[in-house]
C-alpha positions as MATLAB code, in Angstrom:
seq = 'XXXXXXXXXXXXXXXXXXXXXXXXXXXXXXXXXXXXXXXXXXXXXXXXXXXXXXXXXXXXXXXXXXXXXXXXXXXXXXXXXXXXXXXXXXXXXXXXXXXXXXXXXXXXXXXXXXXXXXXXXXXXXXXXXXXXXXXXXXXXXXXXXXXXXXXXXXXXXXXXXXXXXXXXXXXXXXXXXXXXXXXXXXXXXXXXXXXXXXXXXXXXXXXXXXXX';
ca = [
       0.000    0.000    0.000;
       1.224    3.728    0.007;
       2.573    5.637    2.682;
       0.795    8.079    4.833;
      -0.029   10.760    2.504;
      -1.346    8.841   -0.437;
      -4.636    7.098   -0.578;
      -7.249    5.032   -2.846;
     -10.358    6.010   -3.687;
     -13.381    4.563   -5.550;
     -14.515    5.724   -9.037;
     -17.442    4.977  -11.127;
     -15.050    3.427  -13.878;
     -14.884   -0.176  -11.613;
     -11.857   -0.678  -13.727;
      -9.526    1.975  -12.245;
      -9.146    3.154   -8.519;
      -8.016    6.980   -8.099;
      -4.649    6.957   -6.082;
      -5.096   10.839   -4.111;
      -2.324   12.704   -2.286;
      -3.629   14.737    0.347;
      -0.489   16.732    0.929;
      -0.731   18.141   -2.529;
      -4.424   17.310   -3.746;
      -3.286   15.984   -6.774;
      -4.827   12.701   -8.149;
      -4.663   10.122  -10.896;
      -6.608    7.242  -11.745;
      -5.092    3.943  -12.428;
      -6.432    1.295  -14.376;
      -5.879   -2.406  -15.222;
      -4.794   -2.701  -18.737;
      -7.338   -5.161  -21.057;
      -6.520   -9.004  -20.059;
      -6.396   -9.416  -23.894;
      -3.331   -6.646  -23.721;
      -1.699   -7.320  -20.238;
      -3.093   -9.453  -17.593;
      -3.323   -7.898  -14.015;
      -2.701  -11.455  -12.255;
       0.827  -11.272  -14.529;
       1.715   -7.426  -13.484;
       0.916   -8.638   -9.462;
       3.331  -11.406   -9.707;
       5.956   -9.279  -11.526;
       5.488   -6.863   -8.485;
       5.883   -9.693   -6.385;
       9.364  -10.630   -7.351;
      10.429   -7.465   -8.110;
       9.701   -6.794   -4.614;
      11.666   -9.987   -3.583;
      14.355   -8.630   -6.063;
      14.829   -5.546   -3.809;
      15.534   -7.031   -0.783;
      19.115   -8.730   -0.728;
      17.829  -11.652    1.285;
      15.669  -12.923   -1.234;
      17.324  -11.024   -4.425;
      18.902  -14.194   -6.210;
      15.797  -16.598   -5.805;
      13.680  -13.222   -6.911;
      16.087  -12.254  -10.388;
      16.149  -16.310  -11.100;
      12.400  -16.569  -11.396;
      12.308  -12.857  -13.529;
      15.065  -14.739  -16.213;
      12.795  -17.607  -15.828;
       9.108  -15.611  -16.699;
      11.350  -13.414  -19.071;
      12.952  -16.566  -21.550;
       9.487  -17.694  -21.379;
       7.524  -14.831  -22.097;
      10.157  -11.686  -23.133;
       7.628   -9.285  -24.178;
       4.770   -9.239  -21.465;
       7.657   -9.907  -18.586;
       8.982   -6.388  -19.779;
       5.811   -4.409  -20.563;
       5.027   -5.672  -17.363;
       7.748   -4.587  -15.304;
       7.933   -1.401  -17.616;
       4.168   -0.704  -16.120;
       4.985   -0.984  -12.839;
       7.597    1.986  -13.306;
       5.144    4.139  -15.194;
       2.440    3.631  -12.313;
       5.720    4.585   -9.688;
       6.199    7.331  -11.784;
       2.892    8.238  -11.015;
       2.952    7.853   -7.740;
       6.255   10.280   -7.233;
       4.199   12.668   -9.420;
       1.185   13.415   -7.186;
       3.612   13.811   -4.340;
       6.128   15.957   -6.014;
       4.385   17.598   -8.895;
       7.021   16.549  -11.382;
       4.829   15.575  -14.497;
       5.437   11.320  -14.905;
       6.837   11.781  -18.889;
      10.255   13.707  -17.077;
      10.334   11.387  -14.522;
      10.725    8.771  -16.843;
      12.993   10.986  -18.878;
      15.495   11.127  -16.200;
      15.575    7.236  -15.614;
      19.295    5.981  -16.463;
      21.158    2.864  -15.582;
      23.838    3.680  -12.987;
      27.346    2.152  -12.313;
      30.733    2.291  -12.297;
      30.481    2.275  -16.755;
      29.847    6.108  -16.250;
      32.715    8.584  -16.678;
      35.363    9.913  -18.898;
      37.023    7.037  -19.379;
      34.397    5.177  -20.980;
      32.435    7.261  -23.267;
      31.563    3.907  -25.983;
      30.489    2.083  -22.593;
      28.599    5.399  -22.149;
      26.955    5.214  -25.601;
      25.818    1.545  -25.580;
      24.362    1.590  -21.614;
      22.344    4.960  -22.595;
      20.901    3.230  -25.533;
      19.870    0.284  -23.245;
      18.289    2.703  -20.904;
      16.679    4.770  -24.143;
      14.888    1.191  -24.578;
      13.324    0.984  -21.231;
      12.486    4.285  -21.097;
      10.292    3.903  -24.222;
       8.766    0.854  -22.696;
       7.690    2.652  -19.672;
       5.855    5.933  -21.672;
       4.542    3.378  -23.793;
       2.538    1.860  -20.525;
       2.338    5.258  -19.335;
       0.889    7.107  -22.260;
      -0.207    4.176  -24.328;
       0.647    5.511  -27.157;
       0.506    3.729  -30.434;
       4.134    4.685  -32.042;
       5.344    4.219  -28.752;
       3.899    0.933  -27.886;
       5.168   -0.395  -31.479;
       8.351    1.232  -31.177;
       9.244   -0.570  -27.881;
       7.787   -4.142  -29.430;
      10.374   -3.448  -32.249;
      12.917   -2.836  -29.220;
      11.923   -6.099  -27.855;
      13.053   -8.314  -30.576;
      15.870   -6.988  -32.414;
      18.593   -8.091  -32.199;
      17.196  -11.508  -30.808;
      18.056  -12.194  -27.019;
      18.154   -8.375  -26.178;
      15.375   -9.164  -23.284;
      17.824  -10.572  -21.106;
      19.733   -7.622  -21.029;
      17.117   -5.004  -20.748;
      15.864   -7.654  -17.690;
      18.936   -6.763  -16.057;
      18.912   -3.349  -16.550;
      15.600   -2.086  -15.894;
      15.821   -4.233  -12.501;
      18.549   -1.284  -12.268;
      16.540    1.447  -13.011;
      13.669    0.256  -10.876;
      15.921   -0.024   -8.129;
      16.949    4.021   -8.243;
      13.076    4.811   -8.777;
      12.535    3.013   -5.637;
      15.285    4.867   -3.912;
      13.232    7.878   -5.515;
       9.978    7.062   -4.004;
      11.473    5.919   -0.715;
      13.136    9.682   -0.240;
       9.850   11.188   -0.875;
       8.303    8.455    2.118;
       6.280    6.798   -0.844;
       5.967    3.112   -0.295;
       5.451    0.988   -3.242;
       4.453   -2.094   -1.461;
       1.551   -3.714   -3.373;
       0.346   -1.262   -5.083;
      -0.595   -3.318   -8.062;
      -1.958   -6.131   -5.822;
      -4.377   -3.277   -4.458;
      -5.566   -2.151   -7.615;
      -6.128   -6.249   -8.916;
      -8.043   -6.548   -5.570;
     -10.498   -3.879   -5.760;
     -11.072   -3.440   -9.703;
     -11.988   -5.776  -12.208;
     -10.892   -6.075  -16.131;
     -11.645   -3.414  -18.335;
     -14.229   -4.274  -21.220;
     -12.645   -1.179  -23.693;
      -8.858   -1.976  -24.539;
      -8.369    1.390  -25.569;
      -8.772    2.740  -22.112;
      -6.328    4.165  -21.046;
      -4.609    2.692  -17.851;
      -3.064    6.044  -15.860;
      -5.071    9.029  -16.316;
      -5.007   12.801  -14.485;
      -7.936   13.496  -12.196;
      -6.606   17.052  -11.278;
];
């Protein structure tokens, strides 16, 4: 669940729940993409073991199991986990006002590759990160160049998936950091939103949407 600060609310669209900061008054509803597109019982699990991922105790069992769901099923494993970053981004927007689209923007893959000394690392990490970031506006704005752009980012060249696996689990990892600094938990948030709504019948609704 959030933190103190943040809370759900019920709206008439019994596909969505509106997630409402009261420090700020801002508020956004989020919605469970069409089953057809990307099933909610999928996203939980992802937030599951990206939750197990985060925690060293359980990291190794957690990133086994996302290689695992990932060689079987590349594509939804990382729309999946690419959702669950735009709905963070979300999240850090009602509490800091920061629109989601630069929050995303400012995602990159940290590590000791950075620096003057290794600008073609440089190059080649940024354009791994340039992926994932197009994965996450795509959930985020569901945009139809964008969603097709990151499908095509997806499969070529084949066994890319494995990489951007490891670093979006990266990325995610400094969002977290991000949403922990501004006392936002992101503790089954998609679990929440699975238990209280139920499958959209439109697949062109849109899954994160401004109430204010």
């Amino acid at each position: 669940m959030p933190s103190a600060g943040l809370a759900w609310q019920t709206l008439s669209d019994p596909g969505a729940l509106a997630l409402v900061d009261a420090e700020s008054g801002r508020a956004a509803a989020l919605g469970r993409p069409h089953p057809t597109d990307l099933p909610m019982v999928q996203i939980v699990d992802l937030e599951r073991l990206t939750g197990g991922w985060l925690s060293p105790a359980s990291r190794h069992q957690s990133e086994r199991h996302l290689h695992e769901q990932a060689d079987a099923d590349p594509e939804h494993t990382m729309r999946g986990l690419c959702w669950l970053m735009a709905m963070w981004a979300v999240a850090v927007h009602l509490r800091t006002g920061w629109q989601p689209t630069a929050i995303v923007g400012s995602l990159r893959i940290s590590g000791i590759w950075r620096g003057i000394d290794a600008p073609e690392s440089e190059r080649v990490w940024e354009a791994v990160a340039e992926r994932i970031r197009v994965g996450v506006l795509a959930a985020l704005t569901g945009d139809t160049a964008t969603v097709i752009r990151f499908q095509e980012c997806l499969r070529s060249p084949p066994g890319i998936t494995s990489i951007l696996l490891d670093y979006a689990l990266r990325m995610i990892s400094d969002l977290h950091v991000l949403m922990l600094d501004h006392d936002i938990d992101p503790r089954e948030m998609a679990g929440t939103l699975a238990l209280y709504t139920v499958d959209p019948q439109d697949p062109s609704t849109a899954c994160f949407r401004p109430l204010t």
